[in-house]
Coordinates of C-alpha atoms and ligand atoms in Angstrom, one line a residue:
X1 CA 14.5 11.0 5.0
X2 CA 14.6 10.0 8.6
X3 CA 17.0 7.4 9.8
X4 CA 15.6 3.9 10.4
X5 CA 12.3 4.0 8.5
X6 CA 11.6 1.9 5.5
X7 CA 11.8 3.7 2.2
X8 CA 10.3 2.6 -1.1
X9 CA 11.0 4.3 -4.4
X10 CA 13.0 6.9 -2.4
X11 CA 9.9 7.7 -0.2
X12 CA 10.0 7.4 3.6
X13 CA 7.0 5.3 4.5
X14 CA 6.1 7.7 7.4
X15 CA 5.9 10.6 5.0
X16 CA 3.6 8.6 2.7
X17 CA 1.3 7.7 5.5
X18 CA 1.3 11.2 6.8
X19 CA 0.2 12.5 3.4
X20 CA -2.1 9.7 2.2
X21 CA -3.3 8.0 5.4
X22 CA -3.3 4.4 6.5
X23 CA -3.7 1.6 5.4
X24 CA -1.9 2.5 2.3
X25 CA -1.0 0.4 -0.8
X26 CA 2.4 1.6 -2.2
X27 CA 3.5 0.5 -5.7
X28 CA 7.0 1.0 -6.9
X29 CA 6.6 2.1 -10.5
X30 CA 10.2 1.3 -11.6
X31 CA 9.8 -2.2 -10.3
X32 CA 6.5 -2.8 -12.1
X33 CA 8.0 -1.5 -15.3
X34 CA 11.1 -3.6 -14.9
X35 CA 9.1 -6.8 -14.3
X36 CA 7.0 -6.0 -17.3
X37 CA 10.1 -5.6 -19.5
X38 CA 11.7 -8.7 -18.1
X39 CA 8.6 -10.8 -18.9
X40 CA 8.2 -9.3 -22.3
X41 CA 11.8 -9.9 -23.2
X42 CA 12.0 -13.5 -21.8
X43 CA 8.8 -14.7 -23.3
X44 CA 9.3 -13.0 -26.7
X45 CA 12.7 -14.7 -26.8
X46 CA 10.9 -18.0 -26.1
X47 CA 8.5 -17.5 -29.1
X48 CA 5.7 -15.4 -27.7
X49 CA 3.9 -12.9 -30.1
X50 CA 2.3 -11.3 -27.1
X51 CA 2.6 -11.1 -23.3
X52 CA -0.6 -9.7 -21.7
X53 CA -0.7 -8.3 -18.2
X54 CA -3.6 -9.9 -16.3
X55 CA -5.6 -6.9 -15.1
X56 CA -7.4 -8.8 -12.4
X57 CA -4.2 -8.8 -10.3
X58 CA -4.6 -5.0 -10.0
X59 CA -5.6 -2.5 -12.6
X60 CA -5.8 1.3 -12.8
X61 CA -5.2 3.6 -15.7
X62 CA -1.6 4.4 -14.4
X63 CA -0.8 0.6 -14.2
X64 CA -2.3 0.0 -17.7
X65 CA -0.2 2.8 -19.1
X66 CA 3.0 1.6 -17.4
X67 CA 2.7 -2.0 -18.7
X68 CA 1.6 -1.1 -22.2
X69 CA 4.5 1.4 -22.4
X70 CA 6.8 -1.6 -21.6
X71 CA 5.3 -3.6 -24.4
X72 CA 2.7 -5.7 -22.7
X73 CA -0.9 -6.2 -23.8
X74 CA -3.7 -6.4 -21.2
X75 CA -5.9 -9.3 -20.3
X76 CA -9.3 -8.2 -19.0
X77 CA -12.0 -10.4 -17.5
X78 CA -14.9 -8.0 -17.2
X79 CA -16.4 -4.9 -18.8
X80 CA -15.0 -2.9 -15.8
X81 CA -11.4 -4.0 -16.4
X82 CA -11.9 -3.4 -20.1
X83 CA -13.2 0.1 -19.4
X84 CA -10.0 1.0 -17.4
X85 CA -7.7 -0.4 -20.1
X86 CA -9.6 1.6 -22.8
X87 CA -9.6 4.7 -20.7
X88 CA -5.9 4.4 -20.3
X89 CA -5.6 4.5 -24.1
X90 CA -4.5 0.9 -24.6
X91 CA -5.2 0.1 -28.2
X92 CA -8.0 -2.5 -28.6
X93 CA -5.9 -5.0 -30.6
X94 CA -3.6 -5.3 -27.6
X95 CA -6.4 -6.3 -25.3
X96 CA -7.6 -9.9 -24.7
X97 CA -11.0 -10.6 -23.0
X98 CA -11.7 -13.5 -20.7
X99 CA -14.7 -14.5 -18.7
X100 CA -16.9 -17.6 -18.3
X101 CA -20.1 -15.6 -18.4
X102 CA -19.5 -12.4 -20.3
X103 CA -22.7 -10.4 -20.7
X104 CA -24.0 -9.4 -24.1
X105 CA -23.2 -5.8 -23.2
X106 CA -19.6 -6.7 -22.3
X107 CA -19.2 -8.6 -25.6
X108 CA -20.6 -5.6 -27.5
X109 CA -18.2 -3.1 -25.8
X110 CA -15.3 -5.4 -26.4
X111 CA -16.1 -5.7 -30.1
X112 CA -16.7 -2.0 -30.4
X113 CA -13.4 -1.4 -28.7
X114 CA -11.6 -3.6 -31.3
X115 CA -10.4 -6.1 -28.7
X116 CA -7.8 -8.3 -30.4
X117 CA -8.8 -11.6 -28.8
X118 CA -12.0 -12.8 -27.2
X119 CA -11.5 -16.1 -25.3
X120 CA -14.5 -18.4 -25.9
X121 CA -15.5 -20.3 -22.8
X122 CA -18.8 -22.1 -23.7
X123 CA -20.9 -23.1 -26.7
X124 CA -23.5 -20.4 -25.7
X125 CA -20.8 -17.8 -26.1
X126 CA -19.8 -18.9 -29.6
X127 CA -23.3 -17.8 -30.8
X128 CA -23.3 -14.6 -28.8
X129 CA -19.9 -13.4 -30.0
X130 CA -20.7 -14.4 -33.6
X131 CA -24.0 -12.4 -33.4
X132 CA -22.5 -9.4 -31.9
X133 CA -19.6 -9.4 -34.4
X134 CA -22.0 -9.9 -37.3
X135 CA -24.2 -7.0 -36.1
X136 CA -21.0 -4.8 -35.8
X137 CA -19.9 -5.9 -39.3
X138 CA -16.6 -7.2 -38.1
X139 CA -14.8 -10.5 -38.1
X140 CA -13.8 -11.1 -34.4
X141 CA -10.6 -13.2 -33.7
X142 CA -11.4 -15.7 -30.9
X143 CA -9.4 -18.2 -28.9
X144 CA -11.0 -21.4 -27.4
X145 CA -10.3 -21.9 -23.8
X146 CA -9.6 -25.5 -23.1
X147 CA -9.2 -27.6 -19.9
X148 CA -6.2 -29.8 -20.1
X149 CA -6.7 -31.8 -16.9
X150 CA -3.7 -30.1 -15.1
X151 CA -4.1 -28.2 -11.9
X152 CA -1.0 -26.4 -10.9
X153 CA -0.1 -24.8 -7.6
X154 CA 3.4 -23.8 -6.6
X155 CA 5.7 -26.8 -7.2
X156 CA 2.9 -29.3 -7.3
X157 CA 0.6 -30.1 -10.1
X158 CA -2.0 -32.7 -10.6
X159 CA -2.6 -34.2 -14.0
X160 CA -6.1 -35.6 -14.2
X161 CA -8.2 -37.1 -16.9
X162 CA -11.4 -35.2 -16.0
X163 CA -11.9 -31.5 -15.5
X164 CA -14.6 -30.7 -12.9
X165 CA -14.5 -26.9 -13.0
X166 CA -16.4 -24.0 -14.6
X167 CA -13.6 -22.7 -16.9
X168 CA -12.8 -24.0 -20.4
X169 CA -13.9 -26.7 -22.8
X170 CA -12.6 -30.2 -22.3
X171 CA -10.0 -31.6 -24.6
X172 CA -10.3 -35.2 -23.4
X173 CA -14.1 -35.4 -24.1
X174 CA -13.8 -33.8 -27.6
X175 CA -15.9 -30.7 -26.5
X176 CA -13.0 -28.4 -27.5
X177 CA -12.9 -30.0 -31.0
X178 CA -16.6 -29.4 -31.3
X179 CA -16.2 -25.7 -30.3
X180 CA -13.6 -25.2 -33.1
X181 CA -15.8 -27.0 -35.6
X182 CA -18.6 -24.6 -34.8
X183 CA -16.4 -21.5 -34.8
X184 CA -14.8 -22.1 -38.2
X185 CA -18.3 -22.3 -39.8
X186 CA -19.2 -18.8 -38.6
X187 CA -18.2 -16.0 -41.0
X188 CA -18.1 -13.4 -38.3
X189 CA -15.5 -15.3 -36.2
X190 CA -11.9 -16.0 -36.9
X191 CA -10.4 -19.0 -35.1
X192 CA -7.2 -17.5 -33.8
X193 CA -6.0 -20.3 -31.5
X194 CA -6.2 -22.2 -28.2
X195 CA -6.0 -21.0 -24.6
X196 CA -5.1 -22.9 -21.5
X197 CA -4.5 -21.5 -18.0
X198 CA -3.6 -24.1 -15.5
X199 CA -3.4 -22.3 -12.1
X200 CA -1.5 -19.8 -10.0
X201 CA 1.7 -19.4 -7.9
X202 CA 3.5 -21.9 -10.2
X203 CA 7.2 -22.3 -9.3
X204 CA 8.5 -24.5 -12.2
X205 CA 7.7 -25.5 -15.7
X206 CA 6.4 -29.0 -15.1
X207 CA 2.7 -28.2 -15.1
X208 CA 3.1 -26.1 -18.3
X209 CA 4.9 -29.0 -19.9
X210 CA 2.0 -31.4 -19.4
X211 CA -0.5 -28.7 -20.5
X212 CA 1.5 -27.9 -23.6
X213 CA 1.7 -31.6 -24.5
X214 CA -2.1 -32.0 -24.3
X215 CA -2.8 -28.8 -26.2
X216 CA -0.4 -29.7 -28.9
X217 CA -2.2 -33.1 -29.1
X218 CA -5.4 -31.2 -29.7
X219 CA -3.7 -29.0 -32.4
X220 CA -2.5 -32.1 -34.2
X221 CA -6.0 -33.6 -34.1
X222 CA -7.6 -30.3 -35.4
X223 CA -5.2 -30.4 -38.3
X224 CA -5.7 -34.1 -39.1
X225 CA -9.5 -34.2 -38.6
X226 CA -10.7 -30.7 -39.6
X227 CA -7.7 -29.3 -41.6
X228 CA -7.7 -26.4 -39.1
X229 CA -4.4 -24.9 -38.1
X230 CA -3.7 -23.6 -34.6
X231 CA -1.6 -20.5 -35.2
X232 CA -1.6 -19.3 -31.6
X233 CA -1.2 -21.0 -28.3
X234 CA -1.9 -18.9 -25.2
X235 CA -0.7 -20.7 -22.1
X236 CA -2.1 -18.3 -19.6
X237 CA -0.5 -16.9 -16.5
X238 CA 0.2 -18.2 -13.0
X239 CA 4.0 -17.6 -12.8
X240 CA 4.7 -17.6 -9.0
X241 CA 6.4 -15.1 -6.8
X242 CA 8.1 -15.2 -3.4
X243 CA 5.9 -14.1 -0.5
X244 CA 8.3 -15.4 2.1
X245 CA 11.8 -16.7 2.2
X246 CA 10.7 -20.3 1.7
X247 CA 9.2 -19.5 -1.7
X248 CA 11.6 -20.2 -4.5
X249 CA 10.2 -19.6 -8.0
X250 CA 12.2 -20.4 -11.1
X251 CA 14.0 -17.5 -12.7
X252 CA 11.8 -15.7 -15.3
X253 CA 14.1 -16.3 -18.3
X254 CA 14.6 -20.0 -17.4
X255 CA 10.9 -20.6 -17.0
X256 CA 10.2 -19.0 -20.4
X257 CA 13.0 -21.0 -22.0
X258 CA 11.7 -24.3 -20.6
X259 CA 8.1 -23.7 -21.7
X260 CA 9.2 -22.5 -25.2
X261 CA 11.4 -25.6 -25.5
X262 CA 8.7 -28.1 -24.6
X263 CA 6.3 -26.5 -27.1
X264 CA 8.9 -26.8 -29.8
X265 CA 9.6 -30.4 -28.9
X266 CA 5.9 -31.4 -28.7
X267 CA 5.2 -29.8 -32.1
X268 CA 8.1 -31.5 -33.8
X269 CA 7.0 -34.8 -32.4
X270 CA 3.4 -34.2 -33.6
X271 CA 4.6 -33.0 -37.0
X272 CA 2.8 -29.7 -36.9
X273 CA 4.2 -26.2 -37.2
X274 CA 4.9 -24.4 -34.0
X275 CA 2.2 -21.9 -33.1
X276 CA 3.1 -18.4 -31.8
X277 CA 2.8 -18.3 -28.1
X278 CA 1.1 -15.9 -25.7
X279 CA 1.1 -15.6 -21.9
X280 CA -0.8 -13.7 -19.2
X281 CA 1.2 -13.1 -16.1
X282 CA -0.5 -10.9 -13.5
X283 CA 0.9 -11.5 -10.0
X284 CA 4.5 -11.8 -11.2
X285 CA 4.3 -8.3 -12.7
X286 CA 2.6 -6.3 -9.9
X287 CA 2.7 -8.5 -6.8
X288 CA 6.3 -8.0 -5.6
X289 CA 6.2 -4.3 -6.6
X290 CA 3.6 -3.4 -4.0
X291 CA 3.5 -3.2 -0.2
X292 CA 0.8 -2.4 2.3
X293 CA 1.5 0.0 5.2
X294 CA -0.7 -0.3 8.3
X295 CA -0.7 1.5 11.6
X296 CA -0.7 -0.6 14.7
X297 CA -3.7 0.1 17.0
X298 CA -3.5 -2.4 19.8
X299 CA -1.0 -5.1 21.0
X300 CA -2.5 -7.9 23.0
X301 CA -0.4 -10.7 24.5
X302 CA -2.3 -14.0 24.6
X303 CA -1.0 -17.0 26.6
X304 CA -1.1 -20.2 24.6
X305 CA -1.0 -23.8 26.0
X306 CA 2.4 -24.5 27.4
X307 CA 2.9 -20.9 28.5
X308 CA 4.0 -19.6 25.2
X309 CA 2.8 -16.0 24.5
X310 CA 1.6 -14.8 21.2
X311 CA 1.1 -11.1 20.6
X312 CA -2.0 -10.2 18.6
X313 CA -1.0 -7.0 16.8
X314 CA -4.1 -5.3 15.4
X315 CA -3.8 -3.0 12.4
X316 CA -6.2 -0.5 10.9
X317 CA -7.2 -2.7 7.9
X318 CA -7.4 -6.5 7.5
X319 CA -9.5 -8.9 5.5
X320 CA -11.2 -6.0 3.6
X321 CA -7.8 -5.0 2.0
X322 CA -6.2 -8.5 2.0
X323 CA -8.5 -11.4 1.8
X324 CA -5.8 -13.8 0.6
X325 CA -4.8 -15.0 4.1
X326 CA -8.4 -16.0 5.0
X327 CA -9.2 -17.3 1.5
X328 CA -6.1 -19.2 0.6
X329 CA -4.2 -19.5 3.8
X330 CA -1.6 -17.2 2.1
X331 CA 1.6 -16.3 3.9
X332 CA 3.3 -12.9 4.0
X333 CA 6.4 -11.2 5.2
X334 CA 5.8 -8.3 7.6
X335 CA 8.3 -5.9 9.1
X336 CA 8.3 -2.9 11.5
X337 CA 8.5 0.0 9.0
X338 CA 8.5 3.2 10.9
X339 CA 11.7 2.8 12.9
X340 CA 14.5 0.4 13.7
X341 CA 14.1 -1.7 16.8
X342 CA 16.8 -3.8 18.6
X343 CA 14.2 -5.4 20.9
X344 CA 14.0 -9.2 21.0
X345 CA 11.6 -10.8 18.4
X346 CA 8.2 -11.9 19.8
X347 CA 5.8 -14.4 18.3
X348 CA 3.1 -12.3 16.7
X349 CA 0.0 -12.5 14.7
X350 CA -0.9 -9.5 12.6
X351 CA -4.7 -9.2 12.6
X352 CA -7.2 -6.7 11.2
X353 CA -10.1 -4.8 12.7
X354 CA -13.0 -6.8 11.4
X355 CA -15.6 -8.7 13.3
X356 CA -14.3 -12.1 12.3
X357 CA -11.7 -14.2 14.1
X358 CA -10.4 -15.3 10.7
X359 CA -9.4 -11.7 10.0
X360 CA -5.7 -12.4 9.9
X361 CA -3.2 -10.6 7.8
X362 CA 0.0 -12.6 8.7
X363 CA -0.6 -15.7 10.8
X364 CA 2.9 -16.2 12.2
X365 CA 5.5 -13.4 12.4
X366 CA 8.4 -12.4 14.6
X367 CA 8.0 -8.8 15.3
X368 CA 10.1 -6.8 17.8
X369 CA 8.8 -7.0 21.4
X370 CA 8.6 -3.2 21.8
X371 CA 5.9 -2.7 19.1
X372 CA 3.5 -0.1 20.3
X373 CA 0.3 1.6 18.9
X374 CA 1.3 4.1 16.3
X375 CA 4.1 2.0 14.8
X376 CA 3.8 1.3 11.1
X377 CA 4.0 -2.2 9.7
X378 CA 4.8 -3.0 6.1
X379 CA 3.5 -6.2 4.5
X380 CA 5.5 -7.2 1.4
X381 CA 4.3 -8.4 -2.0
X382 CA 0.7 -7.2 -1.7
X383 CA 0.6 -5.6 -5.2
X384 CA -1.5 -8.4 -6.6
X385 CA -5.0 -9.6 -5.5
X386 CA -5.2 -7.4 -2.5
X387 CA -6.7 -4.0 -3.5
X388 CA -8.3 -5.7 -6.5
X389 CA -10.2 -8.1 -4.2
X390 CA -10.9 -5.5 -1.5
X391 CA -14.3 -5.2 0.0
X392 CA -16.2 -2.7 2.2
X393 CA -16.8 -5.3 4.9
X394 CA -17.8 -3.5 8.2
X395 CA -18.2 -0.4 6.0
X396 CA -14.5 0.3 5.8
X397 CA -13.6 2.6 2.9
X398 CA -11.1 0.9 0.7
X399 CA -7.5 2.2 1.0
X400 CA -5.7 4.4 -1.4
X401 CA -3.1 3.1 -3.8
X402 CA -0.1 5.4 -4.5
X403 CA 2.9 5.0 -6.7
X404 CA 6.4 6.0 -5.8
X405 CA 9.2 6.9 -8.1
X406 CA 12.5 8.8 -7.6
X407 CA 11.3 10.1 -4.2
X408 CA 7.9 11.4 -5.4
X409 CA 4.5 10.0 -4.7
X410 CA 1.4 10.1 -6.9
X411 CA -2.2 8.9 -6.4
X412 CA -3.1 5.7 -8.4
X413 CA -6.5 5.3 -6.7
X414 CA -7.6 7.7 -4.0
X415 CA -8.9 6.5 -0.7
X416 CA -12.6 5.8 -0.6
X417 CA -14.5 8.0 1.8
X418 CA -17.4 7.3 4.0
X419 CA -19.3 9.8 1.8
X420 CA -18.6 7.6 -1.2
X421 CA -20.2 4.7 0.7
X422 CA -23.1 6.6 2.1
X423 CA -23.8 8.0 -1.4
X424 CA -24.9 4.5 -2.5
X425 CA -27.7 4.5 0.2
X426 CA -30.7 6.6 -1.0
X427 CA -31.4 7.3 2.7
X428 CA -34.7 7.5 4.5
Ligands
PLP1 C1 -5.8 -15.3 -13.1 C2 -5.5 -15.6 -14.5 C3 -4.3 -15.1 -15.0 C4 -3.2 -14.4 -14.1 O1 -2.8 -15.3 -13.1 P1 -1.5 -14.8 -12.3 O2 -1.4 -15.9 -11.3 O3 -1.8 -13.5 -11.6 O4 -0.3 -14.8 -13.2 C5 -4.0 -15.2 -16.3 N1 -5.0 -15.8 -17.2 C6 -6.1 -16.3 -16.7 C7 -7.1 -16.9 -17.6 C8 -6.4 -16.2 -15.3 O5 -7.6 -16.6 -14.9

């Protein structure tokens, strides 16, 4: 390993790029596994029967195997994600299926695969899942996804009375109660519990506390009015991670403890027995364990008002491999990865190669002033929602994902080729 270059999992990033090309997603397998274990242990300690890894953050057969070997189930939100989990050999009963518009084909594949939980998101779907289960001759356990009127983001959450969004069935208007009433009448469905997911990048337990209180209120009402017990309460995912130094999420065990405690307290107050809990972290398992390596192509100083100079550092990817900056105004940490520099820091903006001025990877960064074409940059915490949201904008083939462990690399997803893309076009 050469002096001065960034290493991850014992692999020099220059060697990884030399072998697999750039841009390159690199996942630290040991880190993913450790996070999975930490979440499983902390949330089981807090009363969970199951912690599912949310596949939409990033899924491949390798990742599905790692997290299931560490004791997590898998939450899928489409037939495609389900196919990867099944192909990885994840047992159906450890899979939970989401989606506000699952196709009949997706529902049938889920039922045939023995998926342990299907999360119901509409009245239409109650009938569809019941029909499919009945045709397959099984009783399908389902959860009802509810909206609790809490929108959480980082350390802020908003509690509202009305829920103007596509997901879930409203508690406050009694729609959720009606869904349960219909489900318990259908012999091919088993009402397994309630599901609530309040948002993402949540840094403390406050939003979960309000959500838990509202869901427990529903559970009490279901018992009182319908004699139906809620035996499972899935509080979703959304546990936040640090993208930059200013992000300060609550410790995993402490977050789990606080959420578990509030559910216990609310259930005691409501006079109902405490349901088993379930959770679905995605970003928190895979996000910090991944980085993106890019090669610098051009460096362009641009004079701003007042004479300040900003360097536009263009890399060989951009919004096609990381849409989060453009989509959510997300912030990232970026460093020079291929060598050590003692040059002064310069105000920089790391941008991609797409035909779009919003094609920004890191809006404001301080990079060494001697950055030149050919240098490698590493953007931290890109394991979640980067490759999984990647596109082929400008006909860019999507980057490879490799894993590193004890100094060795292996391919998680190979790089797309131009031939892969051209193969979709039947030609003239
Ligand atoms: C997105 C999502 C998750 C995972 O969210 P993270 O922020 O990655 O933890 C879990 N459950 C549901 C229903 C989701 O939509």
